[in-house]
Coordinates of C-alpha atoms in Angstrom, one line a residue:
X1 CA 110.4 81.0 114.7
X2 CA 109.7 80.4 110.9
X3 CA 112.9 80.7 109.5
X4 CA 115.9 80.2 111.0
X5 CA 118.5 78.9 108.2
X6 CA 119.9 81.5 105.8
X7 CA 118.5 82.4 102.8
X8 CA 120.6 82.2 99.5
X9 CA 119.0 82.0 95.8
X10 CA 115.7 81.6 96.8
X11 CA 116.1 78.3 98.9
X12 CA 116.4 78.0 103.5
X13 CA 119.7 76.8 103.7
X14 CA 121.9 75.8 106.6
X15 CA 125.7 77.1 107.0
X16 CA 128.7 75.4 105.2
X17 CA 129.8 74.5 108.4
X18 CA 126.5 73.8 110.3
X19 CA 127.2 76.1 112.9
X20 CA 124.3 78.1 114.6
X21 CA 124.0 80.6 117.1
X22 CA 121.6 81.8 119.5
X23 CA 119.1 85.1 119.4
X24 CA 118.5 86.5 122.5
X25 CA 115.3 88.1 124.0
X26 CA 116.7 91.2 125.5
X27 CA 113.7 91.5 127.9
X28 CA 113.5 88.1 129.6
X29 CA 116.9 86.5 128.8
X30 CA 115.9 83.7 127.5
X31 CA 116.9 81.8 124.0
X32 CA 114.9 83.2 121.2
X33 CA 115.9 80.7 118.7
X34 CA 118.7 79.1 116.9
X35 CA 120.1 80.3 113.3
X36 CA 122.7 79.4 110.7
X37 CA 125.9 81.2 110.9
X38 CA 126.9 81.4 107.0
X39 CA 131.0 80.8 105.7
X40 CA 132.9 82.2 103.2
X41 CA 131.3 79.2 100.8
X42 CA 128.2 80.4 101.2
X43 CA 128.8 84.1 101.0
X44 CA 129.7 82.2 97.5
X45 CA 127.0 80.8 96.7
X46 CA 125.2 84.0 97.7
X47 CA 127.4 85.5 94.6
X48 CA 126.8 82.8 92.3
X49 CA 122.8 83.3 93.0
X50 CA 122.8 87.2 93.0
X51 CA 125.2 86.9 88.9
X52 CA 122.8 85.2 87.9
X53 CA 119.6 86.5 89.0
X54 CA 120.4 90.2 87.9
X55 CA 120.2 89.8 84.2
X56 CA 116.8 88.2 84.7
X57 CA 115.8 91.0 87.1
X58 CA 117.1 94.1 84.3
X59 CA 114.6 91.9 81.9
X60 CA 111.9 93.9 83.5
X61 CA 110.7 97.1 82.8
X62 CA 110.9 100.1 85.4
X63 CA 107.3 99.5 85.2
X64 CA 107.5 95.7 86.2
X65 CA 109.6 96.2 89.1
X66 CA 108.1 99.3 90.2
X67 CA 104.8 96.8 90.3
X68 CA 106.8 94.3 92.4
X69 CA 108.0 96.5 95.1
X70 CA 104.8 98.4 95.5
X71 CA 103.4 94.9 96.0
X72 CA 106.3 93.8 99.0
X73 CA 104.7 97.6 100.4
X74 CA 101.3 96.2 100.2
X75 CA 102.1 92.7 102.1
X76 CA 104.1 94.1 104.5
X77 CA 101.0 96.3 105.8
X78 CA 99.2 93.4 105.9
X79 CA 101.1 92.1 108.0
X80 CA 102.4 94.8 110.5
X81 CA 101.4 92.8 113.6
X82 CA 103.9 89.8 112.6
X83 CA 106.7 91.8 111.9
X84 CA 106.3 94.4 114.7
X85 CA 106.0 91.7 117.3
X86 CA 109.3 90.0 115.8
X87 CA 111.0 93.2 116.5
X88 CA 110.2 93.1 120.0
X89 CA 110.9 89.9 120.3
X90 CA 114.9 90.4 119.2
X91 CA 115.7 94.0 120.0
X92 CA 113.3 94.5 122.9
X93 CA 111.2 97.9 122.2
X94 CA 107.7 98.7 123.2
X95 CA 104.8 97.5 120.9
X96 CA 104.3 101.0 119.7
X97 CA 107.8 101.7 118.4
X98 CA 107.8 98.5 116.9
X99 CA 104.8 98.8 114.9
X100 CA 106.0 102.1 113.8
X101 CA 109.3 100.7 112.5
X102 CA 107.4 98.2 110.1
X103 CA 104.9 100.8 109.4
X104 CA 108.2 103.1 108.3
X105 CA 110.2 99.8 107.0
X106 CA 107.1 98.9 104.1
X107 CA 107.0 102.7 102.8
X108 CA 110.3 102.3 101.4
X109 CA 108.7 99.8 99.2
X110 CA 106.5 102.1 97.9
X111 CA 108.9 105.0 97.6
X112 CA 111.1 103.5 95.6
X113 CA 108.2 102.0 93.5
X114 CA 107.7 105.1 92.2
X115 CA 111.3 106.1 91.8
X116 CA 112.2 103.2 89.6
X117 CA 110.2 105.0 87.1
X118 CA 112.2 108.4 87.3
X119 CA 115.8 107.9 87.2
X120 CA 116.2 110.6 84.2
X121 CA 118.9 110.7 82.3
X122 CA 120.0 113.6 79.7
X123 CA 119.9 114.1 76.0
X124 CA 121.7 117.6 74.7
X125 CA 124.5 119.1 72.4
X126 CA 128.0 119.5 73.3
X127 CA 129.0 123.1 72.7
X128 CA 131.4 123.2 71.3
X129 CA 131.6 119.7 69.1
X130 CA 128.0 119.9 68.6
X131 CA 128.0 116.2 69.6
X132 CA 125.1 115.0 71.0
X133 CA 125.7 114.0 75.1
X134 CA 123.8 111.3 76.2
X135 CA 123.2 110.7 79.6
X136 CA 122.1 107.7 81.7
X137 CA 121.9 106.1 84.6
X138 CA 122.5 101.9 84.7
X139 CA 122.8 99.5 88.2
X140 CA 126.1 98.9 89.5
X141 CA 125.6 95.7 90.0
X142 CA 126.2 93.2 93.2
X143 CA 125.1 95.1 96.6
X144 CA 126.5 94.0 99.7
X145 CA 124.3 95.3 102.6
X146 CA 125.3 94.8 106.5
X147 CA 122.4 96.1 108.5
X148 CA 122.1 97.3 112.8
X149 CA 120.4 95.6 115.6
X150 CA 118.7 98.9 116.6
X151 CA 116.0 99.3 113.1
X152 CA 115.9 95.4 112.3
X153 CA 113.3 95.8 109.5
X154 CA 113.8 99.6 108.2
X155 CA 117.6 99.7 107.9
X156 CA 117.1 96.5 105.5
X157 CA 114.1 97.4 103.6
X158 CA 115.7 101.2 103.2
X159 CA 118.9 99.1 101.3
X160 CA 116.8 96.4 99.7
X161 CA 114.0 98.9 98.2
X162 CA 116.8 101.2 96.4
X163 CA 119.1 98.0 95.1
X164 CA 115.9 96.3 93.5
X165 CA 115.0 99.7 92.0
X166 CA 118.2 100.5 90.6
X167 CA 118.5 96.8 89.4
X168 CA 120.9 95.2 92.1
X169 CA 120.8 91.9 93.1
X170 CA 121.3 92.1 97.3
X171 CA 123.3 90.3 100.1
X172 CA 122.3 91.3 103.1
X173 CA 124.4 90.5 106.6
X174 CA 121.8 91.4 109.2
X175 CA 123.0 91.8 112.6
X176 CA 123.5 89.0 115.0
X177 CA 121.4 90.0 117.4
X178 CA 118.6 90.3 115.1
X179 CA 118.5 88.5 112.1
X180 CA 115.0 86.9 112.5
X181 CA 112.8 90.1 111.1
X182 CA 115.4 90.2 107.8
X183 CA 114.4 86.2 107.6
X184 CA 111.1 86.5 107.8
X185 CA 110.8 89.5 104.9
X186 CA 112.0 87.2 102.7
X187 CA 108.8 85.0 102.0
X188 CA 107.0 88.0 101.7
X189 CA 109.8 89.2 98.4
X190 CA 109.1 85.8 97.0
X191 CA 105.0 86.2 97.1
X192 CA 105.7 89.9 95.8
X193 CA 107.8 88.7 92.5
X194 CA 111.3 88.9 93.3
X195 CA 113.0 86.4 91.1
X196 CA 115.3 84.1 93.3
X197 CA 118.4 85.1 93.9
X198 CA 117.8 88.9 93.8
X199 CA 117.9 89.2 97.6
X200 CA 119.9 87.0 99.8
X201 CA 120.2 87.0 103.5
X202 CA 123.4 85.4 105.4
X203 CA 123.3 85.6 109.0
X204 CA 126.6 85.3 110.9
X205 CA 128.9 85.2 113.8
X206 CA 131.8 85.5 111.9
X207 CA 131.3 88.6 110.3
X208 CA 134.6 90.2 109.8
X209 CA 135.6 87.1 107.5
X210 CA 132.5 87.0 105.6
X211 CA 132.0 90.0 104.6
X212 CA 136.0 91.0 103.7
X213 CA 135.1 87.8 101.1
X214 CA 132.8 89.4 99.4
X215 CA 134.1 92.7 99.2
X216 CA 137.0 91.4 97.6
X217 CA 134.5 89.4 95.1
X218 CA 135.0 91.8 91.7
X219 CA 131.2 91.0 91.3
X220 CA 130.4 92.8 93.9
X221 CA 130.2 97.0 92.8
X222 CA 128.0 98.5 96.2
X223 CA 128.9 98.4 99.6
X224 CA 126.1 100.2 101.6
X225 CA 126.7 100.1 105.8
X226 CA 124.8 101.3 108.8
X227 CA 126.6 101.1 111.6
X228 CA 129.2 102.6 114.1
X229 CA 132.3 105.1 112.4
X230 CA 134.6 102.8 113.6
X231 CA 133.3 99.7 111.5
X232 CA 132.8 102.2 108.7
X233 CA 136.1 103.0 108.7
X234 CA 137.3 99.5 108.6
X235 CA 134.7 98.5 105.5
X236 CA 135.7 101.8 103.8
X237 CA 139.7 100.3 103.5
X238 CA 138.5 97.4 102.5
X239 CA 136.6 98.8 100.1
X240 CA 138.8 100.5 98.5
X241 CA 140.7 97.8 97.3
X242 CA 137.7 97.1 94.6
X243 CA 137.4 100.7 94.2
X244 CA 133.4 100.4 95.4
X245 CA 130.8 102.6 95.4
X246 CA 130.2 103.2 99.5
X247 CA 127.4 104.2 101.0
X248 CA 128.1 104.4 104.4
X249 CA 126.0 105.7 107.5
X250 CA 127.5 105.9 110.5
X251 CA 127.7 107.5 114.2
X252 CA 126.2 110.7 115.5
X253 CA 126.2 113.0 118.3
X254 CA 123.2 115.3 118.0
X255 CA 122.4 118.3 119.6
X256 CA 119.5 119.5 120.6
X257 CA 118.5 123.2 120.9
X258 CA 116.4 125.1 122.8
X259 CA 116.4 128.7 122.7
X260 CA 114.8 130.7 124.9
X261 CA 111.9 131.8 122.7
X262 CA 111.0 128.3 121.9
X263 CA 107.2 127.3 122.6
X264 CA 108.1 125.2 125.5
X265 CA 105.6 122.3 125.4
X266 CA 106.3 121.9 121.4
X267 CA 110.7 121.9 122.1
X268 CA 109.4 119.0 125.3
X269 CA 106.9 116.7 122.8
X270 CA 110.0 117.4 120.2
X271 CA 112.8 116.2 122.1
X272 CA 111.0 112.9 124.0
X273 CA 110.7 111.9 120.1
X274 CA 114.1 112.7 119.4
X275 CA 115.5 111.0 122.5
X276 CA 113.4 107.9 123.1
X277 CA 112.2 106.9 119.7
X278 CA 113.3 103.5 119.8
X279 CA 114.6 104.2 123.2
X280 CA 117.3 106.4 122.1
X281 CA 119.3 103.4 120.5
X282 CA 119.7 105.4 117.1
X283 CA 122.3 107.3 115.4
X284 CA 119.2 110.0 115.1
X285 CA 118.9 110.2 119.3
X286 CA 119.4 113.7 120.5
X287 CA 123.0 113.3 122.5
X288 CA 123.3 116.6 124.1
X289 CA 120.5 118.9 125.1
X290 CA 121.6 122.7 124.9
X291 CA 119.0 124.4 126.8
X292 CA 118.9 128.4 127.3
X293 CA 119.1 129.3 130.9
X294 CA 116.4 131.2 130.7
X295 CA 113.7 128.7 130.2
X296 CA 116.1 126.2 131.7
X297 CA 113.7 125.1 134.2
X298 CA 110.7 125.1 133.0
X299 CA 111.9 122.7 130.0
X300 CA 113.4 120.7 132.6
X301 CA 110.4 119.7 134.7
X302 CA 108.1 119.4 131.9
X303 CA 110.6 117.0 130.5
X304 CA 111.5 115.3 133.3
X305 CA 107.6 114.6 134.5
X306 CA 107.4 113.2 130.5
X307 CA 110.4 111.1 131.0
X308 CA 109.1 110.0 134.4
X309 CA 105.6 109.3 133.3
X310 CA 107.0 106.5 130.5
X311 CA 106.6 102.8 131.6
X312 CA 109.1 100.2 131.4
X313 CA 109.1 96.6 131.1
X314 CA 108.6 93.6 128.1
X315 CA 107.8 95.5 125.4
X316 CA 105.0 92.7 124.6
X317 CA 102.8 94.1 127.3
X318 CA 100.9 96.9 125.4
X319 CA 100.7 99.3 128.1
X320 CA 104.7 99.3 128.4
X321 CA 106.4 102.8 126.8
X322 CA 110.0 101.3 127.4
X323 CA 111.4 98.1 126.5
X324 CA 115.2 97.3 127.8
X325 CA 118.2 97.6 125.3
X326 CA 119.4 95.0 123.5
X327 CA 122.0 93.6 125.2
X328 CA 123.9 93.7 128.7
X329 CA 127.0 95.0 127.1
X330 CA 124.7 98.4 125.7
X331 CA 123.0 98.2 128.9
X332 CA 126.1 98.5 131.0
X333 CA 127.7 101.4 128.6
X334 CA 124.5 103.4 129.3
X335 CA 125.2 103.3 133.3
X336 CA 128.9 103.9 133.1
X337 CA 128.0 107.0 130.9
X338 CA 125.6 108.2 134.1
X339 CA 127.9 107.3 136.3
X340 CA 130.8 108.8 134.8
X341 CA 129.3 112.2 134.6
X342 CA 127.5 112.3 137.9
X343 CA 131.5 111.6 139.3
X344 CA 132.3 114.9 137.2
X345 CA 129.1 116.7 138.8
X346 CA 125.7 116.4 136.7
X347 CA 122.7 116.0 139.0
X348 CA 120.7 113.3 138.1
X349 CA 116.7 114.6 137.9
X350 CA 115.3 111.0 137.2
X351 CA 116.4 107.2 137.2
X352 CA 120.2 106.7 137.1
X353 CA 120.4 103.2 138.4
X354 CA 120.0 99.7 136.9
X355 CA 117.0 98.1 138.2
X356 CA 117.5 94.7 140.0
X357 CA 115.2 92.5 137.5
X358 CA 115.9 90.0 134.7
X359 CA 116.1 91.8 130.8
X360 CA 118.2 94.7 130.3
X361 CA 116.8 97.7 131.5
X362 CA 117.9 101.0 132.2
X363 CA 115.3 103.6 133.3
X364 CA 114.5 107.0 130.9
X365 CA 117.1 109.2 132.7
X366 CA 117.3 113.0 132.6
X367 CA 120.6 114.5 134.1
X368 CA 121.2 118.1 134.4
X369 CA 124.8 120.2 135.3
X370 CA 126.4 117.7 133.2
X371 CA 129.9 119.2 132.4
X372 CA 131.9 119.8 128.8
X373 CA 134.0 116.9 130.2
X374 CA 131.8 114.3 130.5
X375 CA 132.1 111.0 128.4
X376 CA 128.7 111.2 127.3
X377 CA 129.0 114.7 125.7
X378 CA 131.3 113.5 123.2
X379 CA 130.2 109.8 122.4
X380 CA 127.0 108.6 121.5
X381 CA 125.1 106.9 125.0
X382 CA 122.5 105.0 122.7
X383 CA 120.2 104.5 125.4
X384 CA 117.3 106.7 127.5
X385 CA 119.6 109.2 129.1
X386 CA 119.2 112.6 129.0
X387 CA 122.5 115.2 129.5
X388 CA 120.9 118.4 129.6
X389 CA 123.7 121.7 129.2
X390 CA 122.7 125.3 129.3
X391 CA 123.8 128.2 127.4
X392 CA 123.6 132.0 126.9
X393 CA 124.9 133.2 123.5
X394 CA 123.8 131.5 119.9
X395 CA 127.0 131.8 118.7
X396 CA 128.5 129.5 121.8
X397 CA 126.1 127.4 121.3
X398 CA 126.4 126.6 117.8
X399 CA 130.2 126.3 118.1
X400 CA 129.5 123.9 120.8
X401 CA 126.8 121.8 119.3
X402 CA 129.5 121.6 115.5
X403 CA 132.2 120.5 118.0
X404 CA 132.5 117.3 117.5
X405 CA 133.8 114.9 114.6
X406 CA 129.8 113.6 114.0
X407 CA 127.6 115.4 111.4
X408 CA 124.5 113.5 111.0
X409 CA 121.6 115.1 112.2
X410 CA 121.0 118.3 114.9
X411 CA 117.4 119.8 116.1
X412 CA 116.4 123.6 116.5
X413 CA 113.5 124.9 118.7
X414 CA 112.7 128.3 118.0
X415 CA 109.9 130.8 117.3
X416 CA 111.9 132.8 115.5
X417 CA 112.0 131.8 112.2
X418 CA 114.5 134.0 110.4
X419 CA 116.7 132.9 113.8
X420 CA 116.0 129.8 113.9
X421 CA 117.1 129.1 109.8
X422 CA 119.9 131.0 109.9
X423 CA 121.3 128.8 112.4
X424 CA 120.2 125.6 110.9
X425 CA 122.2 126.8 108.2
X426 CA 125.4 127.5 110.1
X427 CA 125.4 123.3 111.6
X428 CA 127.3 121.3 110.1
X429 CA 125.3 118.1 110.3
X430 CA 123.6 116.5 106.8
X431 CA 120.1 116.6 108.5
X432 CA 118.3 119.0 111.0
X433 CA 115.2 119.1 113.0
X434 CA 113.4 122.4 113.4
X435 CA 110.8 122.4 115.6
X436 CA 110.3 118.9 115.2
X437 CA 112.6 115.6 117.0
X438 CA 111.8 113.0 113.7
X439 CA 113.6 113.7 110.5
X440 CA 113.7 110.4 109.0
X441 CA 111.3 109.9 105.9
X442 CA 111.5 107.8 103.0
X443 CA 111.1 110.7 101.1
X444 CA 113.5 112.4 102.1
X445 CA 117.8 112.1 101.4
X446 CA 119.0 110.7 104.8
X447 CA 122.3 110.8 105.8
X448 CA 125.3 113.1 107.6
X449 CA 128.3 114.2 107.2
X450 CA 132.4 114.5 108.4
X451 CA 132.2 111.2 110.2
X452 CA 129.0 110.1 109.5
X453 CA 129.2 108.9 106.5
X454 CA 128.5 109.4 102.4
X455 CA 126.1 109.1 100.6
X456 CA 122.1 109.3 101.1
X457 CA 119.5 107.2 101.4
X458 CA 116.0 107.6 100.7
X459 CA 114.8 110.0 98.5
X460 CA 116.2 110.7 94.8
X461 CA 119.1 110.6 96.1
X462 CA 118.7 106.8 97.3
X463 CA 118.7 104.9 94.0
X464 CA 121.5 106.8 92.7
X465 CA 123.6 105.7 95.5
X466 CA 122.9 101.7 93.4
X467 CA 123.4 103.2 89.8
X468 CA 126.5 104.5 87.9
X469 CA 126.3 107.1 85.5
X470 CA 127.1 106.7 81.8
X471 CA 127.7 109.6 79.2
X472 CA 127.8 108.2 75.6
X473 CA 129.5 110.7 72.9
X474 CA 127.3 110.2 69.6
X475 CA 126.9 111.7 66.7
X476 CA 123.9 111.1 64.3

């Protein structure tokens, strides 16, 4: 691998304490490579570099940076092949998922290119004074960024690309599993313009600690996390002690409808996107399937023959569909999730069992029967499983798919259009599908609600989450 040390003000340095850790290839088992697992003293330095770097950085015009990022979008296509095979390499999906996550990683380059030029602010009178309110928007200032395993490149680049808009210096805390893709972008900032310091990536195993430093750091002003509800929670108390602007996004528990007008091969194509892009390791997966009984089984053996059809193995191999999940641990949740709710009396249509080979796989698995009581109804399974549920009235259903404390994202499959927006309306999630199982777009304000998180990202909405707003009183 080409980098392997972490990356503070510009310069490939190794940990405080000179301790490393392993990177796992999740197909084959096997060490990946080595990489510096940062201290407190170097979350430091990170600080140190990121102070001073931001002044040189807000030197620029909008113009000038907007120049810089669209030039990171253009050296990142270039080099698609690279960064897609690194994804493989440390989270372990197919060659075709991971060239679509770089693909989708560099266009928030170029999307917030052109946003850097439009964060408007406001010029009127007050009134009643007659004072003149002026408006505007300036960057926080220090951005601390911890990143999943499951999008190595995107969930970085969709922090980075907004922070370096707005004016933020960066510190990024990739996961552990996968820090190598974050590693390598970093070459690619440098060749694109971005003064040292401006982005800074520190790797580690001892992430509570590290990160707790530098939210305590009154430097730092942006605390931006994608991630489980649980850790959420835990950065959101400590970020309160700084008072810091949070942008959190966190866990989900989509549901999936189909109603019984729905074009059945379009609601089939919609959910295998939605429940096996990026083999359903994504807060985005469709969780529960709500299918009406009437077209029950038709949906279920057109999706079960798509599920079945998908081939699994290293996702190096460019005729594999399926790579295996990223670690034993998510592998093992996935079958106790199966197993659970076959004990409580789904019926298993396809797969269901761990295969007796090296890498962790776990086969696409479509269940059906599965019962209001079983585990995987109500937490996220993060893997390619399936739990299919019927229903009969739209107002059940509804009420079934908002029960839950998750709001980030739900899909609709209906014909009926006045039907079909109505209900969209009446789900409480921050994002919804209709007609379609992909959502996420750079253009587009991404993000949930209850306990999915705050905030947005991409979008308008995206930069604003790195800026604070300031109203000047004037008269002249």
């Amino acid at each position: 691998m080409d980098h392997t040390n972490l990356y503070i003000n510009g310069e490939w340095v190794e940990g405080a304490a000179g301790e490393r850790f392993e990177v796992v290839n999740p197909a084959t088992e096997d060490a990946l490579a080595s990489v510096a697992s940062a201290e407190i003293a170097d979350a430091d330095a990170a600080l140190d570099a990121a102070a001073q770097a931001m002044p040189i950085w807000n030197k620029k015009t909008p113009r000038e940076r907007a120049e810089i990022l669209r030039k990171a979008w253009e050296l990142m296509n270039e080099r698609l092949d690279h960064f897609a095979r690194l994804i493989t390499l440390e989270n372990g999906k197919a060659g075709n998922d991971a060239t679509g996550e770089a693909s989708y990683a560099a266009e928030f380059f170029r999307w917030f290119s052109e946003e850097s030029v439009r964060t408007d602010g406001l010029i009127t009178h007050a009134p009643a004074s007659g004072a003149r309110i002026v408006v505007q928007h300036k960057p926080a200032g220090i951005a601390v960024l911890v990143t999943p395993w499951n999008y190595p490149a995107a969930m970085g680049t969709r922090k980075i690309a907004p922070a370096l808009a707005a004016g933020c210096p960066v510190i990024i805390k990739p996961a552990s599993e996968t820090p190598l893709t974050m590693l390598a972008l970093m070459p690619l900032l440098e060749e694109a313009g971005v003064p040292k310091g401006m982005v800074n990536v520190l790797p580690t195993k001892k992430t509570r600690e590290v990160v707790d430093h530098m939210l305590h750091d009154p430097r730092v002003r942006v605390i931006s996390f994608t991630g489980s509800t649980g850790v959420g929670r835990k950065l959101l108390k400590s970020a309160a002690d700084q008072i810091l602007k949070p942008a959190m996004e966190l866990g989900g528990n989509a549901p999936l409808i189909v109603f019984d007008d729905a074009d059945i091969d379009k609601a089939v194509e919609g959910a295998m996107l939605a429940k096996m892009r990026n083999l359903g390791e994504a807060c985005t997966a469709a969780n529960r399937i709500y299918v009406h009984e009437k077209v029950e089984r038709a949906f279920v053996e057109k999706f079960s023959a798509a599920m079945g059809a998908l081939k699994m193995g290293n996702g190096l191999d460019e005729s594999v569909d399926v790579g295996p999940l990223v670690n034993a641990d998510t592998r093992d949740k996935v079958a106790a999730f199966v197993e659970d709710a076959v004990a409580k009396g789904a019926k298993i249509e396809i797969g269901g069992h761990v295969p007796n080979e090296k890498g962790y796989f776990y086969p696409p698995t479509v269940m059906t029967n599965v019962p209001e009581t079983a585990e995987c109804v109500h937490d996220e399974i993060f893997g390619p499983v399936a739990a299919i549920q019927t229903f009969t009235d739209q107002d059940d259903v509804i009420r079934r798919a908002n029960d839950t404390e998750y709001g980030l994202v739900a899909y609709v499959f209906s014909e009926d259009m006045k039907r079909a927006m109505q209900v969209c309306e009446r789900l409480e999630y921050g994002m919804v599908g209709l007609n379609r199982g992909l959502v996420s777009d750079p253009a587009a304000p991404f993000g949930g609600v209850k306990q999915s998180g705050l905030g947005r990202e991409g979008g308008h909405e995206g930069i604003l989450e790195f800026m604070e707003t300031q109203y000047i009183s004037a008269e002249w």
